[in-house]
Amino acid sequence: MKNTILIIGSGFSSLAASCYLAKAGYSVTILEKNDTVGGRARVFKKDNFTFDMGPSWYWMPDVFENFFNDFDKKVSDYYTLTKLNPAYQVYFGENDSVKISDNLSDIKNTFETIESGSSKYLQDFIDVAKYNYNVAIKDLVYKPGNSIVELITPTTISRVNQFFSSIRKQVRKHIKSEKLLQILEFPVLFLGAKPNNTPSFYSFMNYADFGLGTWHPKGGMYEIVKAMSTLATSLGVQIKTNNDVSKIVVENNKAVGVQVEDTLIKADIVLSGADYHHTETLLDKNYRQYSEKYWNKKVFAPSSLLFFVGFDKKIKNVSHHTLFFDADFDKHAIKIYDQPGWPEKPLFYANFPSITDNSFAPKNKETGFFLIPIAPGIEDTPEVRESYFKHIIERFEKLTNQQVQNHVLFKESYCIKDFIEDYNSYKGNAYGLANILTQTAFLRPKIKSKKINNLFFTGQLTVPGPGVPPSLISGKIAASSIQKKYPIATDIKNITYE
């Protein structure tokens, strides 16, 4: 008889884990609390406008390809990718923006026009970033995070200084232009930490940016969810939506199943891709690994205030991905990490997928997605949301030299309260734990419960960290950990627990 596995949540990590486990021969069922699959990667549709509600950047295409290759499939079997050119655009002031091309040669030329001599240092920086990327992706990020030994290799020993220096120090050694420095420090935002707290080894994200480029799946990021769901079901995975798990039932230090409403759903193994902190609240206190004090001391990546806006005209002077860095990054970061609160003048990001993909908006109209990074756990009210929309839309108009407020057909907001309500997200965080040195690899919450042998975790609060590609990798790590602990031929009832 197959070992049965219940997976809580249906985000990228859960879907990935389900595919690997089903392929290995386990009987896998996913239980999702919401009415759609994908976790944070959902879609909002209104009046023929379409919005990706969660992730909107497609970076590290090799990780997606590697995932599907593990099942003798290709990305192109499921969706079509377009490489964006420009990859993105950055505004620094009124009518003052820089477009980042889809290739390093053009990017170097852009750097050179802003600061003479900077292209040489950029090349040197990207050479190191590429090396780090190969080390990270081909080896380190697939480790289960059990001990420091996983990080000790001849390569990492020879480059150990990169773990104790920061991205900020590295990029500021030679380049002086604040514009170029902000562009180089921007990718670590995907890791959810300040550049001065992010180890310089994570420059591999700059290679993901300048070396591998920014892509768009036709139809949007939800196409990845659909692809993974299709693959999972083809492997025999059962996916059940509207199944909100209220308790993980434990008997004799073993998880025997989960409670959904008044029903006990039994399983040999439980894997949670839901918020790690929330998952532990589904256990009796004596089975929880981490205290509230532990979680409160952790450095979380930001939450977000999001606006989904339908415009009745095409928006000018912007790209598919447009960043607005006309504000002081360090002052904004202080209000996220050091003194949590609403920033006076936030940086923000705008996404206009209908520039690339006309399926996102009716003809001659535009889909706009605006995002302000904010501290998790701060006050979230309709009045605050409205004031910040007014603030950024006025800046947007001034910076891009156009009037858009009277062309808004509708707008919907999404913030901390919604992340908590929809995803049981700790303090309403959007991206999980920040990848700072003290929260890297073996220092993150564990894949396997230390108190319940047949309970496992996956997702952005465990290894390797935040982002869609790391979530796919986390699912693979969790599946591998389960297979090592409970090989498919094992009669789980006869296991001697440690």
Short mmCIF file of C-alpha atoms in Angstrom, two decimals:
data_model
loop_
_atom_site.label_atom_id
_atom_site.label_comp_id
_atom_site.label_asym_id
_atom_site.label_seq_id
_atom_site.Cartn_x
_atom_site.Cartn_y
_atom_site.Cartn_z
CA MET A 1 0.00 0.00 0.00
CA LYS A 2 1.29 3.49 -0.87
CA ASN A 3 2.33 5.82 1.91
CA THR A 4 -0.27 8.59 1.98
CA ILE A 5 0.82 12.20 2.19
CA LEU A 6 -1.34 15.23 2.93
CA ILE A 7 0.03 18.60 1.82
CA ILE A 8 -1.38 21.75 3.41
CA GLY A 9 -1.54 24.63 0.94
CA SER A 10 -1.10 24.73 -2.82
CA GLY A 11 1.58 27.35 -3.42
CA PHE A 12 4.58 26.77 -5.67
CA SER A 13 6.52 24.79 -3.07
CA SER A 14 3.55 22.52 -2.31
CA LEU A 15 2.85 21.90 -5.98
CA ALA A 16 6.52 21.14 -6.65
CA ALA A 17 6.75 18.75 -3.69
CA SER A 18 3.54 17.01 -4.73
CA CYS A 19 4.94 16.30 -8.20
CA TYR A 20 8.18 14.81 -6.89
CA LEU A 21 6.39 12.71 -4.27
CA ALA A 22 3.74 11.42 -6.67
CA LYS A 23 6.41 10.51 -9.21
CA ALA A 24 8.20 8.55 -6.45
CA GLY A 25 5.04 6.53 -5.82
CA TYR A 26 3.40 8.20 -2.83
CA SER A 27 -0.34 8.82 -2.67
CA VAL A 28 -0.54 12.62 -2.46
CA THR A 29 -3.44 14.94 -1.65
CA ILE A 30 -3.22 18.72 -1.50
CA LEU A 31 -5.63 20.60 0.76
CA GLU A 32 -6.07 24.30 -0.12
CA LYS A 33 -8.11 26.69 2.05
CA ASN A 34 -9.02 29.04 -0.80
CA ASP A 35 -11.11 28.29 -3.87
CA THR A 36 -8.18 28.48 -6.29
CA VAL A 37 -4.83 26.72 -6.47
CA GLY A 38 -1.53 28.58 -6.24
CA GLY A 39 -1.33 30.17 -2.81
CA ARG A 40 -0.22 33.78 -3.19
CA ALA A 41 -0.05 33.35 -6.96
CA ARG A 42 -3.66 34.10 -7.72
CA VAL A 43 -5.46 36.03 -10.44
CA PHE A 44 -7.91 38.89 -10.09
CA LYS A 45 -10.23 39.62 -13.03
CA LYS A 46 -12.64 42.48 -13.46
CA ASP A 47 -14.33 43.98 -16.54
CA ASN A 48 -12.00 42.03 -18.87
CA PHE A 49 -8.90 43.25 -17.03
CA THR A 50 -6.55 40.61 -15.59
CA PHE A 51 -4.10 41.00 -12.70
CA ASP A 52 -1.49 38.68 -11.26
CA MET A 53 -2.16 39.20 -7.56
CA GLY A 54 1.11 37.73 -6.35
CA PRO A 55 4.49 37.25 -8.05
CA SER A 56 4.92 39.29 -11.22
CA TRP A 57 8.63 38.85 -12.04
CA TYR A 58 9.85 35.78 -13.94
CA TRP A 59 13.55 35.46 -13.13
CA MET A 60 15.94 32.47 -13.11
CA PRO A 61 14.27 30.65 -16.05
CA ASP A 62 16.73 27.77 -15.70
CA VAL A 63 15.17 26.80 -12.36
CA PHE A 64 11.73 26.47 -13.96
CA GLU A 65 13.22 24.50 -16.86
CA ASN A 66 15.08 22.21 -14.47
CA PHE A 67 11.86 21.54 -12.57
CA PHE A 68 9.92 20.43 -15.64
CA ASN A 69 12.94 18.51 -16.98
CA ASP A 70 12.81 16.38 -13.83
CA PHE A 71 9.54 15.02 -15.23
CA ASP A 72 10.74 14.74 -18.83
CA LYS A 73 8.82 17.89 -19.70
CA LYS A 74 9.76 21.36 -20.89
CA VAL A 75 8.44 24.78 -19.98
CA SER A 76 7.31 25.13 -23.60
CA ASP A 77 5.02 22.13 -23.13
CA TYR A 78 2.88 24.32 -20.89
CA TYR A 79 3.40 28.03 -21.58
CA THR A 80 5.22 30.49 -23.84
CA LEU A 81 7.92 32.83 -22.58
CA THR A 82 8.87 36.24 -23.94
CA LYS A 83 12.12 37.90 -22.89
CA LEU A 84 11.37 41.50 -22.00
CA ASN A 85 13.31 44.33 -23.61
CA PRO A 86 13.64 46.54 -21.75
CA ALA A 87 13.74 44.17 -18.81
CA TYR A 88 12.56 47.07 -16.68
CA GLN A 89 12.72 50.84 -16.34
CA VAL A 90 13.82 52.87 -13.31
CA TYR A 91 12.67 56.41 -12.57
CA PHE A 92 14.94 58.63 -10.48
CA GLY A 93 13.13 61.91 -11.02
CA GLU A 94 10.89 63.87 -13.32
CA ASN A 95 11.47 62.71 -16.90
CA ASP A 96 14.63 61.04 -15.60
CA SER A 97 14.63 57.29 -16.14
CA VAL A 98 16.96 54.48 -17.17
CA LYS A 99 15.92 51.45 -19.19
CA ILE A 100 17.72 48.18 -18.50
CA SER A 101 18.18 46.17 -21.67
CA ASP A 102 17.84 42.42 -22.14
CA ASN A 103 21.59 41.86 -22.63
CA LEU A 104 24.74 42.70 -20.70
CA SER A 105 26.48 44.45 -23.60
CA ASP A 106 23.75 47.08 -23.86
CA ILE A 107 23.55 47.38 -20.08
CA LYS A 108 27.28 48.12 -19.95
CA ASN A 109 26.79 50.85 -22.55
CA THR A 110 24.00 52.32 -20.41
CA PHE A 111 26.26 52.31 -17.36
CA GLU A 112 29.04 53.96 -19.33
CA THR A 113 26.81 56.83 -20.44
CA ILE A 114 25.95 57.53 -16.79
CA GLU A 115 29.44 57.06 -15.31
CA SER A 116 32.56 56.82 -17.42
CA GLY A 117 34.57 53.69 -16.63
CA SER A 118 31.73 51.96 -14.76
CA SER A 119 31.22 49.31 -17.44
CA LYS A 120 34.55 47.65 -16.60
CA TYR A 121 33.61 47.35 -12.94
CA LEU A 122 30.16 46.13 -13.89
CA GLN A 123 31.69 43.34 -15.98
CA ASP A 124 33.96 42.33 -13.09
CA PHE A 125 31.01 42.37 -10.70
CA ILE A 126 28.83 40.26 -13.00
CA ASP A 127 31.66 37.76 -13.57
CA VAL A 128 31.74 37.17 -9.80
CA ALA A 129 27.92 37.14 -9.65
CA LYS A 130 27.77 34.50 -12.39
CA TYR A 131 30.28 32.32 -10.54
CA ASN A 132 28.23 32.69 -7.35
CA TYR A 133 25.06 31.85 -9.24
CA ASN A 134 26.55 28.60 -10.52
CA VAL A 135 27.76 27.69 -7.04
CA ALA A 136 24.41 28.54 -5.46
CA ILE A 137 22.03 27.02 -7.99
CA LYS A 138 24.02 23.93 -8.80
CA ASP A 139 24.83 23.09 -5.24
CA LEU A 140 24.06 25.17 -2.15
CA VAL A 141 20.37 26.05 -2.53
CA TYR A 142 19.37 22.39 -2.89
CA LYS A 143 20.76 21.53 0.55
CA PRO A 144 18.17 20.70 3.26
CA GLY A 145 19.53 23.22 5.78
CA ASN A 146 20.35 20.67 8.47
CA SER A 147 23.80 21.93 9.48
CA ILE A 148 26.61 24.33 8.68
CA VAL A 149 28.55 21.43 7.14
CA GLU A 150 26.38 21.74 4.02
CA LEU A 151 27.94 25.13 3.32
CA ILE A 152 31.54 24.06 3.81
CA THR A 153 32.97 23.19 0.42
CA PRO A 154 36.33 24.04 -1.17
CA THR A 155 34.52 26.73 -3.18
CA THR A 156 32.78 28.40 -0.25
CA ILE A 157 35.88 28.23 1.94
CA SER A 158 37.86 30.06 -0.72
CA ARG A 159 35.14 32.73 -0.89
CA VAL A 160 34.13 32.85 2.75
CA ASN A 161 34.68 36.62 2.90
CA GLN A 162 31.62 37.02 0.67
CA PHE A 163 29.42 35.72 3.48
CA PHE A 164 30.71 38.37 5.88
CA SER A 165 30.73 41.32 3.53
CA SER A 166 27.60 42.95 2.13
CA ILE A 167 26.18 43.64 -1.29
CA ARG A 168 26.32 47.34 -0.47
CA LYS A 169 30.06 47.24 0.26
CA GLN A 170 30.75 45.24 -2.87
CA VAL A 171 28.89 47.44 -5.34
CA ARG A 172 30.23 50.67 -3.82
CA LYS A 173 33.91 49.77 -4.11
CA HIS A 174 34.33 51.41 -7.50
CA ILE A 175 31.03 52.75 -8.84
CA LYS A 176 30.02 56.18 -7.55
CA SER A 177 26.78 57.06 -9.38
CA GLU A 178 23.84 56.79 -7.01
CA LYS A 179 21.61 55.82 -9.92
CA LEU A 180 23.81 52.88 -10.87
CA LEU A 181 24.22 51.85 -7.25
CA GLN A 182 20.47 51.74 -6.74
CA ILE A 183 20.09 49.60 -9.87
CA LEU A 184 22.74 47.19 -8.59
CA GLU A 185 21.23 47.05 -5.10
CA PHE A 186 17.68 46.58 -6.36
CA PRO A 187 17.75 42.76 -6.94
CA VAL A 188 18.33 41.99 -3.26
CA LEU A 189 14.83 43.33 -2.62
CA PHE A 190 13.75 39.91 -3.89
CA LEU A 191 15.63 38.45 -0.92
CA GLY A 192 13.74 40.70 1.44
CA ALA A 193 16.57 42.51 3.15
CA LYS A 194 18.59 45.72 3.10
CA PRO A 195 21.70 45.73 0.86
CA ASN A 196 23.93 46.45 3.87
CA ASN A 197 22.59 43.32 5.63
CA THR A 198 22.68 40.98 2.63
CA PRO A 199 25.86 38.89 2.20
CA SER A 200 27.76 39.80 -0.97
CA PHE A 201 27.54 36.15 -2.04
CA TYR A 202 23.94 36.96 -2.95
CA SER A 203 25.24 39.00 -5.86
CA PHE A 204 24.09 35.96 -7.81
CA MET A 205 20.74 37.77 -7.98
CA ASN A 206 22.47 40.42 -10.10
CA TYR A 207 23.46 37.70 -12.54
CA ALA A 208 19.86 36.53 -12.57
CA ASP A 209 18.96 40.12 -13.47
CA PHE A 210 21.63 41.15 -16.01
CA GLY A 211 22.78 37.72 -17.15
CA LEU A 212 19.59 35.67 -17.45
CA GLY A 213 17.10 38.46 -18.01
CA THR A 214 13.48 39.15 -17.16
CA TRP A 215 10.76 37.09 -18.84
CA HIS A 216 7.00 37.09 -19.19
CA PRO A 217 4.88 33.94 -19.50
CA LYS A 218 2.08 34.63 -21.97
CA GLY A 219 -1.13 34.85 -19.96
CA GLY A 220 0.76 35.79 -16.79
CA MET A 221 2.38 34.14 -13.81
CA TYR A 222 -0.70 32.06 -13.12
CA GLU A 223 0.20 30.02 -16.20
CA ILE A 224 2.98 28.49 -14.09
CA VAL A 225 0.45 27.47 -11.45
CA LYS A 226 -1.77 25.94 -14.12
CA ALA A 227 1.19 24.10 -15.61
CA MET A 228 2.30 22.67 -12.27
CA SER A 229 -1.28 21.73 -11.35
CA THR A 230 -1.68 19.94 -14.67
CA LEU A 231 1.57 18.08 -14.13
CA ALA A 232 0.65 17.18 -10.56
CA THR A 233 -2.76 15.77 -11.46
CA SER A 234 -1.25 13.84 -14.37
CA LEU A 235 1.03 12.17 -11.81
CA GLY A 236 -1.95 11.24 -9.66
CA VAL A 237 -2.02 14.10 -7.14
CA GLN A 238 -5.47 14.98 -5.81
CA ILE A 239 -6.02 18.70 -5.30
CA LYS A 240 -8.90 19.75 -3.07
CA THR A 241 -9.76 23.44 -2.73
CA ASN A 242 -11.98 24.99 -0.03
CA ASN A 243 -10.41 22.66 2.53
CA ASP A 244 -9.24 24.79 5.44
CA VAL A 245 -7.13 22.72 7.84
CA SER A 246 -7.93 23.68 11.44
CA LYS A 247 -5.69 21.20 13.28
CA ILE A 248 -2.88 18.74 12.75
CA VAL A 249 -3.85 15.72 14.79
CA VAL A 250 -1.00 14.09 16.70
CA GLU A 251 -1.05 10.81 18.58
CA ASN A 252 1.99 9.39 20.37
CA ASN A 253 4.29 11.98 18.79
CA LYS A 254 3.08 11.08 15.31
CA ALA A 255 0.88 13.14 12.99
CA VAL A 256 -2.01 10.89 12.08
CA GLY A 257 -3.86 13.38 9.88
CA VAL A 258 -5.51 16.78 9.78
CA GLN A 259 -8.85 18.18 10.83
CA VAL A 260 -10.99 19.93 8.19
CA GLU A 261 -14.20 21.18 9.79
CA ASP A 262 -15.53 18.12 11.63
CA THR A 263 -13.66 15.56 9.54
CA LEU A 264 -10.37 13.85 10.32
CA ILE A 265 -8.45 13.18 7.13
CA LYS A 266 -5.87 10.51 7.88
CA ALA A 267 -2.36 10.35 6.49
CA ASP A 268 0.98 8.64 7.03
CA ILE A 269 2.92 11.87 6.47
CA VAL A 270 1.96 15.55 6.66
CA LEU A 271 3.77 18.25 4.68
CA SER A 272 2.84 21.90 5.12
CA GLY A 273 3.46 24.52 2.48
CA ALA A 274 1.31 26.97 4.42
CA ASP A 275 2.81 29.74 6.51
CA TYR A 276 5.26 28.02 8.89
CA HIS A 277 4.18 30.00 11.96
CA HIS A 278 0.51 29.34 11.20
CA THR A 279 1.17 25.63 10.69
CA GLU A 280 2.66 25.36 14.16
CA THR A 281 -0.45 26.99 15.64
CA LEU A 282 -2.35 23.99 14.23
CA LEU A 283 -0.43 21.84 16.72
CA ASP A 284 -0.84 21.58 20.47
CA LYS A 285 1.77 23.79 22.16
CA ASN A 286 3.96 20.92 23.32
CA TYR A 287 4.55 19.93 19.68
CA ARG A 288 5.56 23.39 18.47
CA GLN A 289 9.26 23.91 17.71
CA TYR A 290 9.40 27.69 17.76
CA SER A 291 7.95 30.08 20.33
CA GLU A 292 6.17 33.37 19.65
CA LYS A 293 9.30 35.07 20.99
CA TYR A 294 11.35 33.27 18.32
CA TRP A 295 9.12 34.47 15.50
CA ASN A 296 8.94 38.00 16.87
CA LYS A 297 12.73 38.28 16.82
CA LYS A 298 13.05 37.15 13.21
CA VAL A 299 13.72 39.63 10.42
CA PHE A 300 10.88 39.34 7.95
CA ALA A 301 10.87 40.40 4.36
CA PRO A 302 8.38 43.18 3.64
CA SER A 303 4.67 43.05 3.31
CA SER A 304 3.07 45.07 0.51
CA LEU A 305 0.33 47.54 -0.17
CA LEU A 306 -0.96 46.61 -3.62
CA PHE A 307 -3.32 48.36 -5.99
CA PHE A 308 -4.94 46.72 -9.00
CA VAL A 309 -6.01 49.48 -11.37
CA GLY A 310 -7.90 49.45 -14.65
CA PHE A 311 -7.17 52.45 -16.89
CA ASP A 312 -9.38 53.56 -19.79
CA LYS A 313 -6.35 54.50 -21.92
CA LYS A 314 -2.83 53.31 -22.69
CA ILE A 315 -0.21 54.57 -20.22
CA LYS A 316 2.79 56.39 -21.68
CA ASN A 317 6.46 56.59 -20.71
CA VAL A 318 6.53 53.32 -18.78
CA SER A 319 7.69 49.74 -19.36
CA HIS A 320 6.16 46.39 -18.41
CA HIS A 321 8.12 46.60 -15.12
CA THR A 322 8.75 50.14 -13.86
CA LEU A 323 10.47 51.07 -10.60
CA PHE A 324 10.18 54.46 -8.94
CA PHE A 325 13.36 55.29 -7.04
CA ASP A 326 12.82 59.03 -6.72
CA ALA A 327 12.68 58.63 -2.94
CA ASP A 328 15.39 57.90 -0.37
CA PHE A 329 15.82 54.12 -0.27
CA ASP A 330 17.53 54.10 3.13
CA LYS A 331 14.79 56.16 4.78
CA HIS A 332 12.17 53.81 3.36
CA ALA A 333 14.16 50.76 4.52
CA ILE A 334 14.33 52.12 8.07
CA LYS A 335 10.50 52.17 8.18
CA ILE A 336 10.44 48.53 7.03
CA TYR A 337 13.20 46.99 9.14
CA ASP A 338 14.34 49.29 11.95
CA GLN A 339 11.38 51.44 12.98
CA PRO A 340 8.34 49.68 11.49
CA GLY A 341 5.75 52.14 10.27
CA TRP A 342 4.35 53.78 7.19
CA PRO A 343 7.09 55.57 5.19
CA GLU A 344 6.72 59.26 4.50
CA LYS A 345 7.84 58.95 0.86
CA PRO A 346 8.03 55.31 -0.24
CA LEU A 347 9.70 53.80 -3.23
CA PHE A 348 7.18 51.91 -5.33
CA TYR A 349 6.87 49.56 -8.28
CA ALA A 350 4.37 49.52 -11.14
CA ASN A 351 3.63 46.64 -13.48
CA PHE A 352 1.84 47.09 -16.81
CA PRO A 353 1.63 43.57 -18.31
CA SER A 354 -0.81 44.69 -20.99
CA ILE A 355 2.14 46.48 -22.66
CA THR A 356 3.55 43.03 -23.45
CA ASP A 357 0.46 40.86 -23.42
CA ASN A 358 -2.82 42.17 -24.81
CA SER A 359 -4.78 39.45 -22.99
CA PHE A 360 -4.43 41.50 -19.80
CA ALA A 361 -6.63 44.44 -20.81
CA PRO A 362 -9.30 45.42 -23.34
CA LYS A 363 -8.08 47.17 -26.48
CA ASN A 364 -6.63 50.67 -25.90
CA LYS A 365 -6.83 50.19 -22.14
CA GLU A 366 -4.18 49.31 -19.56
CA THR A 367 -3.81 46.99 -16.61
CA GLY A 368 -1.78 48.58 -13.81
CA PHE A 369 -0.44 46.89 -10.70
CA PHE A 370 1.21 49.14 -8.08
CA LEU A 371 3.21 47.88 -5.10
CA ILE A 372 4.63 49.67 -2.05
CA PRO A 373 6.93 47.55 0.18
CA ILE A 374 5.97 48.05 3.84
CA ALA A 375 6.77 46.58 7.23
CA PRO A 376 4.69 43.55 8.22
CA GLY A 377 2.40 44.01 11.19
CA ILE A 378 1.75 47.75 10.90
CA GLU A 379 -1.71 49.35 10.96
CA ASP A 380 -3.76 48.67 7.86
CA THR A 381 -6.91 50.75 7.36
CA PRO A 382 -8.95 51.84 4.31
CA GLU A 383 -8.00 55.44 5.04
CA VAL A 384 -4.27 54.67 5.03
CA ARG A 385 -4.57 52.70 1.81
CA GLU A 386 -6.43 55.55 0.10
CA SER A 387 -3.93 58.17 1.22
CA TYR A 388 -1.03 56.15 -0.16
CA PHE A 389 -2.74 55.56 -3.48
CA LYS A 390 -3.25 59.30 -3.82
CA HIS A 391 0.39 59.87 -2.88
CA ILE A 392 1.93 57.47 -5.40
CA ILE A 393 -0.45 58.26 -8.26
CA GLU A 394 0.35 61.97 -7.97
CA ARG A 395 4.07 61.18 -8.01
CA PHE A 396 3.51 58.80 -10.92
CA GLU A 397 1.83 61.53 -12.94
CA LYS A 398 4.60 64.00 -12.25
CA LEU A 399 7.44 61.59 -12.92
CA THR A 400 6.02 60.18 -16.16
CA ASN A 401 4.59 63.51 -17.37
CA GLN A 402 0.98 62.43 -17.91
CA GLN A 403 -2.45 62.66 -16.31
CA VAL A 404 -3.96 59.34 -15.25
CA GLN A 405 -6.20 59.90 -12.21
CA ASN A 406 -9.28 60.76 -14.25
CA HIS A 407 -8.65 57.68 -16.41
CA VAL A 408 -9.02 55.19 -13.55
CA LEU A 409 -11.97 52.92 -14.26
CA PHE A 410 -11.59 51.06 -10.97
CA LYS A 411 -9.02 50.17 -8.35
CA GLU A 412 -8.82 47.44 -5.75
CA SER A 413 -6.36 47.36 -2.87
CA TYR A 414 -4.68 44.48 -1.06
CA CYS A 415 -2.61 44.76 2.11
CA ILE A 416 -1.62 43.27 5.46
CA LYS A 417 -5.12 42.30 6.59
CA ASP A 418 -5.71 40.49 3.31
CA PHE A 419 -2.42 38.55 3.52
CA ILE A 420 -3.44 37.40 7.00
CA GLU A 421 -7.02 36.55 6.01
CA ASP A 422 -6.20 34.76 2.75
CA TYR A 423 -2.86 33.11 3.54
CA ASN A 424 -2.59 33.03 7.35
CA SER A 425 0.57 35.03 6.81
CA TYR A 426 2.55 35.91 9.96
CA LYS A 427 2.02 39.66 10.55
CA GLY A 428 0.79 39.85 6.97
CA ASN A 429 4.25 39.39 5.47
CA ALA A 430 4.33 38.94 1.71
CA TYR A 431 7.73 37.33 1.09
CA GLY A 432 8.73 35.27 4.11
CA LEU A 433 11.96 35.57 6.10
CA ALA A 434 14.69 37.93 4.93
CA ASN A 435 17.87 36.26 3.66
CA ILE A 436 20.33 37.89 6.02
CA LEU A 437 23.39 35.99 7.25
CA THR A 438 21.78 34.89 10.52
CA GLN A 439 18.75 33.53 8.62
CA THR A 440 20.58 31.72 5.83
CA ALA A 441 20.52 27.98 5.09
CA PHE A 442 20.78 25.93 8.32
CA LEU A 443 19.77 28.99 10.38
CA ARG A 444 16.26 29.04 8.91
CA PRO A 445 13.29 27.08 10.33
CA LYS A 446 13.76 23.40 9.55
CA ILE A 447 12.23 21.38 6.72
CA LYS A 448 11.56 18.52 9.14
CA SER A 449 9.84 18.99 12.48
CA LYS A 450 12.18 18.39 15.39
CA LYS A 451 9.32 17.09 17.53
CA ILE A 452 7.14 15.09 15.14
CA ASN A 453 9.01 12.75 12.85
CA ASN A 454 6.42 12.55 10.08
CA LEU A 455 5.71 16.29 9.85
CA PHE A 456 7.57 18.35 7.25
CA PHE A 457 7.55 21.93 6.00
CA THR A 458 8.23 23.67 2.71
CA GLY A 459 8.00 27.22 1.37
CA GLN A 460 9.46 30.67 1.81
CA LEU A 461 9.88 30.52 5.60
CA THR A 462 12.21 27.55 5.38
CA VAL A 463 15.09 26.78 2.99
CA PRO A 464 16.22 28.15 0.67
CA GLY A 465 14.20 31.38 0.99
CA PRO A 466 11.75 33.82 -0.62
CA GLY A 467 10.83 33.99 -4.30
CA VAL A 468 9.21 31.68 -6.83
CA PRO A 469 12.34 29.80 -7.99
CA PRO A 470 13.45 29.16 -4.38
CA SER A 471 9.93 27.89 -3.65
CA LEU A 472 10.22 25.31 -6.44
CA ILE A 473 13.56 24.27 -4.97
CA SER A 474 12.08 24.13 -1.44
CA GLY A 475 9.44 21.71 -2.69
CA LYS A 476 12.12 19.47 -4.14
CA ILE A 477 14.13 19.58 -0.91
CA ALA A 478 11.08 18.68 1.18
CA ALA A 479 10.14 15.81 -1.12
CA SER A 480 13.69 14.47 -0.99
CA SER A 481 13.72 14.72 2.81
CA ILE A 482 10.50 12.71 3.01
CA GLN A 483 11.80 10.07 0.62
CA LYS A 484 14.98 9.65 2.66
CA LYS A 485 13.09 9.37 5.92
CA TYR A 486 10.23 7.24 4.63
CA PRO A 487 11.17 5.32 1.49
CA ILE A 488 8.11 4.19 -0.42
CA ALA A 489 8.67 0.52 0.39
CA THR A 490 8.71 1.21 4.13
CA ASP A 491 5.77 0.10 6.25
CA ILE A 492 5.39 3.35 8.17
CA LYS A 493 3.62 1.65 11.05
CA ASN A 494 6.76 -0.29 11.90
CA ILE A 495 9.06 2.75 12.05
CA THR A 496 10.92 3.26 15.30
CA TYR A 497 10.80 6.94 16.11
CA GLU A 498 13.95 8.63 17.31
#
